[in-house]
């Protein structure tokens, strides 16, 4: 399976690449302007506060989810700000687990977001930047409340258990409830209502969740935490201590190979019906470029998940994302 993970990225010459990146992407990084929204019952209503909320979300996504930030810049004007609000919401939830000293505090923050979503749909969001921007996105695109609550509930469940996934299916279920739910919301921001697009989003979200788990393993291992599926580790005789020590033995590489292969399978499934997916939906799936990039790089280092090259960002990714958005493929 690993050998089938091949490079499909078109590349420009270095000179043209830099020019294209500066022309098409960098202007948006410098400044993103959107019209102010209608007044809110509890959130700040003046123009200055609205711009502050927008900038707050943009800065948060740029610093904590750079791949998602660049992908959002390539969306149409009507969807870009809402995409950044959703990704800021996702970042807020994702960072709770690593930023608390006591589980009770984390559960309280999750309860805050459950209440905030309820209040957003009652048209009375809390006076908090991400909540205010999320309220604007919900009003503008009539986003489905169920997907927002499902992301919160799954993050909360993960924080409570704080243990490795028992099997790949459990990791896939977590990825469906978090990453796929976010993609369903992005499709709504793009005005796409299509069963084939939803099916693709489901598989791409699972692939993204699996790759995220792999990418986070070196970081988690330094904290003496391992979340990789236990059934795959047991199959190859790899213990949690092997990952905590940063082992590069073959059995550890075999675990990574099996998990990476499952992510690749989900990408292939998503693409198997791409002819039926509306072209406008492909903009929600731009992060497949990032997933491909990581799977290719981990294959090149023979599935050594602790290889230093995997901790570096690919400088060509913004250009590759732009090309994929222009081709309208995923």
Tab-separated table of C-alpha atoms in Angstrom:
chain	number	residue	atom	x	y	z
A	1	UNK	CA	0.000	0.000	0.000
A	2	UNK	CA	2.774	2.400	0.907
A	3	UNK	CA	4.324	2.187	-2.523
A	4	UNK	CA	1.082	3.446	-4.055
A	5	UNK	CA	1.362	6.746	-2.201
A	6	UNK	CA	2.912	8.666	-5.056
A	7	UNK	CA	3.477	12.337	-5.812
A	8	UNK	CA	0.919	14.011	-8.044
A	9	UNK	CA	1.722	17.644	-7.349
A	10	UNK	CA	2.451	19.887	-10.272
A	11	UNK	CA	5.404	22.185	-9.582
A	12	UNK	CA	6.324	25.556	-11.020
A	13	UNK	CA	9.844	26.875	-11.438
A	14	UNK	CA	11.109	28.454	-8.238
A	15	UNK	CA	11.023	31.977	-9.680
A	16	UNK	CA	7.481	31.648	-11.014
A	17	UNK	CA	6.353	29.902	-7.815
A	18	UNK	CA	7.477	32.745	-5.607
A	19	UNK	CA	5.861	35.305	-7.905
A	20	UNK	CA	2.572	33.390	-8.009
A	21	UNK	CA	2.502	32.929	-4.242
A	22	UNK	CA	3.122	36.644	-3.661
A	23	UNK	CA	0.512	37.679	-6.208
A	24	UNK	CA	-2.311	35.299	-5.291
A	25	UNK	CA	-1.894	34.519	-1.581
A	26	UNK	CA	0.276	37.028	0.269
A	27	UNK	CA	-2.022	40.053	-0.220
A	28	UNK	CA	-4.706	38.264	1.762
A	29	UNK	CA	-2.258	37.447	4.547
A	30	UNK	CA	-1.474	41.126	4.955
A	31	UNK	CA	-5.059	42.278	5.212
A	32	UNK	CA	-8.495	40.672	5.005
A	33	UNK	CA	-11.389	43.114	4.801
A	34	UNK	CA	-15.057	42.165	5.045
A	35	UNK	CA	-18.188	44.291	5.570
A	36	UNK	CA	-19.468	44.512	9.128
A	37	UNK	CA	-22.414	42.361	10.105
A	38	UNK	CA	-25.780	43.266	11.667
A	39	UNK	CA	-25.991	44.078	15.335
A	40	UNK	CA	-25.856	41.330	17.945
A	41	UNK	CA	-27.897	41.259	21.161
A	42	UNK	CA	-24.964	40.562	23.483
A	43	UNK	CA	-21.800	40.691	21.361
A	44	UNK	CA	-20.089	44.007	20.648
A	45	UNK	CA	-21.740	45.818	17.777
A	46	UNK	CA	-19.476	48.664	16.702
A	47	UNK	CA	-17.243	48.496	13.655
A	48	UNK	CA	-14.041	48.477	15.695
A	49	UNK	CA	-15.139	45.446	17.716
A	50	UNK	CA	-16.217	43.609	14.581
A	51	UNK	CA	-12.822	44.131	12.965
A	52	UNK	CA	-11.139	43.058	16.194
A	53	UNK	CA	-13.146	39.814	16.259
A	54	UNK	CA	-12.270	39.069	12.646
A	55	UNK	CA	-8.572	39.760	13.202
A	56	UNK	CA	-8.582	37.690	16.397
A	57	UNK	CA	-9.846	34.624	14.531
A	58	UNK	CA	-7.518	35.197	11.582
A	59	UNK	CA	-4.471	35.490	13.847
A	60	UNK	CA	-5.472	32.428	15.854
A	61	UNK	CA	-5.868	30.241	12.773
A	62	UNK	CA	-2.676	31.591	11.203
A	63	UNK	CA	-0.633	30.713	14.310
A	64	UNK	CA	-2.310	27.419	15.302
A	65	UNK	CA	-3.612	25.972	12.029
A	66	UNK	CA	-1.443	27.379	9.250
A	67	UNK	CA	-2.543	24.830	6.644
A	68	UNK	CA	-6.189	25.619	7.340
A	69	UNK	CA	-5.371	29.337	7.267
A	70	UNK	CA	-3.864	29.203	3.765
A	71	UNK	CA	-6.732	26.998	2.559
A	72	UNK	CA	-9.261	29.525	3.864
A	73	UNK	CA	-7.565	32.362	1.966
A	74	UNK	CA	-8.269	30.520	-1.279
A	75	UNK	CA	-12.029	30.375	-0.689
A	76	UNK	CA	-14.469	32.834	-2.324
A	77	UNK	CA	-14.961	36.153	-0.542
A	78	UNK	CA	-18.448	35.155	0.589
A	79	UNK	CA	-17.103	32.112	2.463
A	80	UNK	CA	-13.612	33.101	3.584
A	81	UNK	CA	-14.427	34.880	6.827
A	82	UNK	CA	-16.884	32.180	7.894
A	83	UNK	CA	-14.274	29.506	7.198
A	84	UNK	CA	-11.793	31.303	9.458
A	85	UNK	CA	-14.448	31.531	12.176
A	86	UNK	CA	-15.088	27.780	11.996
A	87	UNK	CA	-11.391	26.977	12.058
A	88	UNK	CA	-10.869	29.326	15.011
A	89	UNK	CA	-13.705	27.523	16.807
A	90	UNK	CA	-12.003	24.196	16.040
A	91	UNK	CA	-8.650	25.513	17.313
A	92	UNK	CA	-10.278	26.758	20.525
A	93	UNK	CA	-11.608	23.277	21.250
A	94	UNK	CA	-8.470	21.423	20.165
A	95	UNK	CA	-6.155	23.420	22.412
A	96	UNK	CA	-8.217	22.958	25.585
A	97	UNK	CA	-6.713	19.538	26.309
A	98	UNK	CA	-3.115	20.794	26.192
A	99	UNK	CA	-3.710	24.070	28.011
A	100	UNK	CA	-5.309	22.872	31.264
A	101	UNK	CA	-3.794	21.513	34.455
A	102	UNK	CA	-7.003	19.932	35.739
A	103	UNK	CA	-9.611	17.981	33.812
A	104	UNK	CA	-12.423	19.812	35.627
A	105	UNK	CA	-11.285	23.111	34.121
A	106	UNK	CA	-11.347	21.590	30.646
A	107	UNK	CA	-14.851	20.229	31.144
A	108	UNK	CA	-15.995	23.680	32.253
A	109	UNK	CA	-14.589	25.197	29.064
A	110	UNK	CA	-16.359	22.592	26.981
A	111	UNK	CA	-19.594	23.414	28.798
A	112	UNK	CA	-19.016	27.072	28.006
A	113	UNK	CA	-18.882	26.238	24.296
A	114	UNK	CA	-22.003	24.081	24.464
A	115	UNK	CA	-23.833	26.973	26.077
A	116	UNK	CA	-22.290	29.436	23.623
A	117	UNK	CA	-23.570	27.435	20.630
A	118	UNK	CA	-27.063	27.320	22.148
A	119	UNK	CA	-26.962	31.077	22.666
A	120	UNK	CA	-25.644	31.663	19.143
A	121	UNK	CA	-28.694	29.900	17.742
A	122	UNK	CA	-30.912	32.016	20.024
A	123	UNK	CA	-29.286	35.061	18.414
A	124	UNK	CA	-27.581	36.079	21.662
A	125	UNK	CA	-23.930	35.025	21.449
A	126	UNK	CA	-21.487	35.670	24.317
A	127	UNK	CA	-19.254	38.709	23.974
A	128	UNK	CA	-16.220	36.692	22.920
A	129	UNK	CA	-14.407	37.071	19.569
A	130	UNK	CA	-14.760	33.497	18.269
A	131	UNK	CA	-18.384	33.290	19.445
A	132	UNK	CA	-19.205	36.567	17.717
A	133	UNK	CA	-17.619	35.458	14.437
A	134	UNK	CA	-19.271	32.053	14.672
A	135	UNK	CA	-22.635	33.753	15.219
A	136	UNK	CA	-22.059	35.790	12.066
A	137	UNK	CA	-21.239	32.628	10.075
A	138	UNK	CA	-24.290	30.799	11.412
A	139	UNK	CA	-26.607	33.648	10.426
A	140	UNK	CA	-25.042	34.088	7.014
A	141	UNK	CA	-24.951	30.437	5.948
A	142	UNK	CA	-27.576	28.834	8.224
A	143	UNK	CA	-25.024	26.373	9.525
A	144	UNK	CA	-26.292	23.137	11.049
A	145	UNK	CA	-26.147	23.223	14.828
A	146	UNK	CA	-25.732	19.447	15.081
A	147	UNK	CA	-22.266	19.515	13.514
A	148	UNK	CA	-20.999	22.171	15.934
A	149	UNK	CA	-22.295	20.295	18.969
A	150	UNK	CA	-20.887	17.008	17.675
A	151	UNK	CA	-17.389	18.509	17.474
A	152	UNK	CA	-17.663	19.762	21.063
A	153	UNK	CA	-19.009	16.463	22.395
A	154	UNK	CA	-16.282	14.416	20.733
A	155	UNK	CA	-13.518	16.717	21.972
A	156	UNK	CA	-14.995	16.520	25.453
A	157	UNK	CA	-15.145	12.715	25.331
A	158	UNK	CA	-11.518	12.556	24.200
A	159	UNK	CA	-10.409	14.828	27.025
A	160	UNK	CA	-12.252	12.756	29.627
A	161	UNK	CA	-10.762	9.431	28.527
A	162	UNK	CA	-7.230	10.671	27.665
A	163	UNK	CA	-6.073	7.230	26.516
A	164	UNK	CA	-4.903	5.582	23.284
A	165	UNK	CA	-7.540	4.646	20.741
A	166	UNK	CA	-8.445	1.006	21.204
A	167	UNK	CA	-8.466	0.337	17.476
A	168	UNK	CA	-8.408	2.065	14.103
A	169	UNK	CA	-12.201	2.123	14.008
A	170	UNK	CA	-12.279	4.216	17.173
A	171	UNK	CA	-9.797	6.683	15.661
A	172	UNK	CA	-11.913	6.839	12.504
A	173	UNK	CA	-15.066	7.507	14.556
A	174	UNK	CA	-13.309	10.348	16.379
A	175	UNK	CA	-12.101	11.774	13.056
A	176	UNK	CA	-15.595	11.553	11.563
A	177	UNK	CA	-17.116	13.419	14.496
A	178	UNK	CA	-14.488	16.181	14.478
A	179	UNK	CA	-12.733	16.644	11.125
A	180	UNK	CA	-15.587	15.430	8.916
A	181	UNK	CA	-18.102	17.556	10.842
A	182	UNK	CA	-15.916	20.601	10.193
A	183	UNK	CA	-15.892	19.758	6.468
A	184	UNK	CA	-19.698	19.458	6.438
A	185	UNK	CA	-19.847	22.983	7.865
A	186	UNK	CA	-17.366	24.285	5.280
A	187	UNK	CA	-19.517	22.796	2.532
A	188	UNK	CA	-22.479	24.717	3.942
A	189	UNK	CA	-20.395	27.912	3.864
A	190	UNK	CA	-19.782	27.231	0.162
A	191	UNK	CA	-23.491	26.664	-0.427
A	192	UNK	CA	-22.992	23.017	-1.379
A	193	UNK	CA	-25.761	20.531	-0.606
A	194	UNK	CA	-24.796	17.271	-2.252
A	195	UNK	CA	-24.708	13.685	-1.001
A	196	UNK	CA	-21.566	12.861	-3.005
A	197	UNK	CA	-19.741	15.853	-1.505
A	198	UNK	CA	-20.818	14.724	1.965
A	199	UNK	CA	-19.530	11.230	1.262
A	200	UNK	CA	-16.184	12.637	0.144
A	201	UNK	CA	-16.057	14.863	3.227
A	202	UNK	CA	-16.592	11.845	5.456
A	203	UNK	CA	-13.610	9.954	4.020
A	204	UNK	CA	-11.357	13.023	3.800
A	205	UNK	CA	-12.149	13.912	7.411
A	206	UNK	CA	-11.202	10.407	8.518
A	207	UNK	CA	-7.951	10.604	6.566
A	208	UNK	CA	-7.207	13.988	8.114
A	209	UNK	CA	-7.860	12.720	11.640
A	210	UNK	CA	-5.554	9.747	11.104
A	211	UNK	CA	-2.757	11.907	9.661
A	212	UNK	CA	-3.157	14.422	12.489
A	213	UNK	CA	-2.748	11.600	15.005
A	214	UNK	CA	0.454	10.510	13.269
A	215	UNK	CA	1.853	14.033	12.972
A	216	UNK	CA	1.208	14.700	16.672
A	217	UNK	CA	2.912	11.504	17.848
A	218	UNK	CA	6.447	12.960	18.309
A	219	UNK	CA	5.006	15.889	20.287
A	220	UNK	CA	2.769	13.662	22.414
A	221	UNK	CA	5.594	11.188	22.994
A	222	UNK	CA	7.720	13.925	24.559
A	223	UNK	CA	4.841	14.397	27.017
A	224	UNK	CA	4.805	10.626	27.618
A	225	UNK	CA	1.472	10.310	25.853
A	226	UNK	CA	0.722	7.873	23.020
A	227	UNK	CA	-2.661	7.859	21.289
A	228	UNK	CA	-1.998	5.513	18.358
A	229	UNK	CA	-4.504	2.623	18.030
A	230	UNK	CA	-3.616	-0.148	20.465
A	231	UNK	CA	-4.725	-2.969	18.150
A	232	UNK	CA	-2.156	-1.967	15.500
A	233	UNK	CA	0.588	-1.541	18.111
A	234	UNK	CA	-0.162	-4.971	19.589
A	235	UNK	CA	-0.194	-6.557	16.145
A	236	UNK	CA	3.427	-5.502	15.601
A	237	UNK	CA	4.607	-5.879	19.185
A	238	UNK	CA	5.234	-2.159	19.673
A	239	UNK	CA	4.704	-0.775	23.160
A	240	UNK	CA	3.896	2.754	24.276
A	241	UNK	CA	7.380	2.928	25.747
A	242	UNK	CA	8.830	2.338	22.256
A	243	UNK	CA	7.155	5.527	21.038
A	244	UNK	CA	8.021	7.472	24.191
A	245	UNK	CA	11.695	6.552	23.635
A	246	UNK	CA	11.432	7.606	19.981
A	247	UNK	CA	12.314	4.128	18.751
A	248	UNK	CA	13.055	3.713	15.049
A	249	UNK	CA	12.886	-0.083	15.070
A	250	UNK	CA	11.061	-1.918	12.293
A	251	UNK	CA	8.054	-2.837	14.437
A	252	UNK	CA	7.442	0.856	15.175
A	253	UNK	CA	7.738	1.669	11.473
A	254	UNK	CA	5.258	-1.124	10.685
A	255	UNK	CA	2.711	0.470	13.007
A	256	UNK	CA	3.125	3.802	11.213
A	257	UNK	CA	2.903	2.063	7.821
A	258	UNK	CA	-0.429	0.404	8.673
A	259	UNK	CA	-1.965	3.606	10.040
A	260	UNK	CA	-0.694	5.760	7.151
A	261	UNK	CA	-2.013	3.188	4.683
A	262	UNK	CA	-5.484	3.496	6.206
A	263	UNK	CA	-5.394	7.264	5.672
A	264	UNK	CA	-4.364	6.672	2.057
A	265	UNK	CA	-7.263	4.254	1.577
A	266	UNK	CA	-9.724	6.906	2.756
A	267	UNK	CA	-8.278	9.425	0.294
A	268	UNK	CA	-8.662	6.895	-2.513
A	269	UNK	CA	-12.270	6.212	-1.498
A	270	UNK	CA	-13.030	9.941	-1.495
A	271	UNK	CA	-11.610	10.290	-5.006
A	272	UNK	CA	-13.378	7.223	-6.381
A	273	UNK	CA	-16.553	9.254	-6.908
A	274	UNK	CA	-14.973	12.676	-7.563
A	275	UNK	CA	-16.736	12.916	-10.934
A	276	UNK	CA	-20.042	13.270	-9.094
A	277	UNK	CA	-18.838	15.926	-6.636
A	278	UNK	CA	-19.716	19.554	-7.605
A	279	UNK	CA	-16.678	21.618	-8.574
A	280	UNK	CA	-17.426	24.246	-5.923
A	281	UNK	CA	-17.204	21.569	-3.209
A	282	UNK	CA	-13.555	20.850	-4.002
A	283	UNK	CA	-12.523	24.106	-2.293
A	284	UNK	CA	-13.573	22.574	1.030
A	285	UNK	CA	-11.191	19.688	0.371
A	286	UNK	CA	-7.983	21.635	-0.304
A	287	UNK	CA	-6.265	20.094	2.715
A	288	UNK	CA	-5.972	16.826	0.801
A	289	UNK	CA	-2.799	18.503	-0.530
A	290	UNK	CA	-1.421	18.603	3.014
A	291	UNK	CA	-2.413	14.987	3.672
A	292	UNK	CA	-0.751	13.828	0.447
A	293	UNK	CA	2.379	15.773	1.302
A	294	UNK	CA	2.749	14.167	4.719
A	295	UNK	CA	2.031	10.639	3.454
A	296	UNK	CA	4.618	11.050	0.715
A	297	UNK	CA	7.247	12.405	3.090
A	298	UNK	CA	6.701	9.695	5.708
A	299	UNK	CA	7.028	7.088	2.963
A	300	UNK	CA	10.309	8.612	1.776
A	301	UNK	CA	11.822	8.226	5.271
A	302	UNK	CA	10.614	4.603	5.422
A	303	UNK	CA	7.861	5.412	7.926
A	304	UNK	CA	10.248	6.734	10.567
A	305	UNK	CA	7.744	8.975	12.303
A	306	UNK	CA	10.487	10.649	14.364
A	307	UNK	CA	12.557	11.732	11.366
A	308	UNK	CA	13.461	15.451	11.683
A	309	UNK	CA	12.296	16.235	8.127
A	310	UNK	CA	8.697	15.449	9.112
A	311	UNK	CA	8.731	18.276	11.662
A	312	UNK	CA	9.465	20.890	8.984
A	313	UNK	CA	6.824	22.710	6.970
A	314	UNK	CA	6.901	22.296	3.211
A	315	UNK	CA	7.495	25.836	1.813
A	316	UNK	CA	5.809	24.892	-1.465
A	317	UNK	CA	2.484	23.987	0.145
A	318	UNK	CA	0.832	27.414	-0.401
A	319	UNK	CA	1.618	27.173	-4.111
A	320	UNK	CA	0.397	23.592	-4.308
A	321	UNK	CA	-2.803	24.587	-2.537
A	322	UNK	CA	-3.332	27.400	-5.030
A	323	UNK	CA	-2.822	25.062	-7.982
A	324	UNK	CA	-5.291	22.578	-6.543
A	325	UNK	CA	-7.881	25.330	-6.033
A	326	UNK	CA	-7.377	26.469	-9.638
A	327	UNK	CA	-7.796	22.931	-10.981
A	328	UNK	CA	-10.879	22.364	-8.778
A	329	UNK	CA	-9.818	18.836	-7.887
A	330	UNK	CA	-9.086	17.083	-4.610
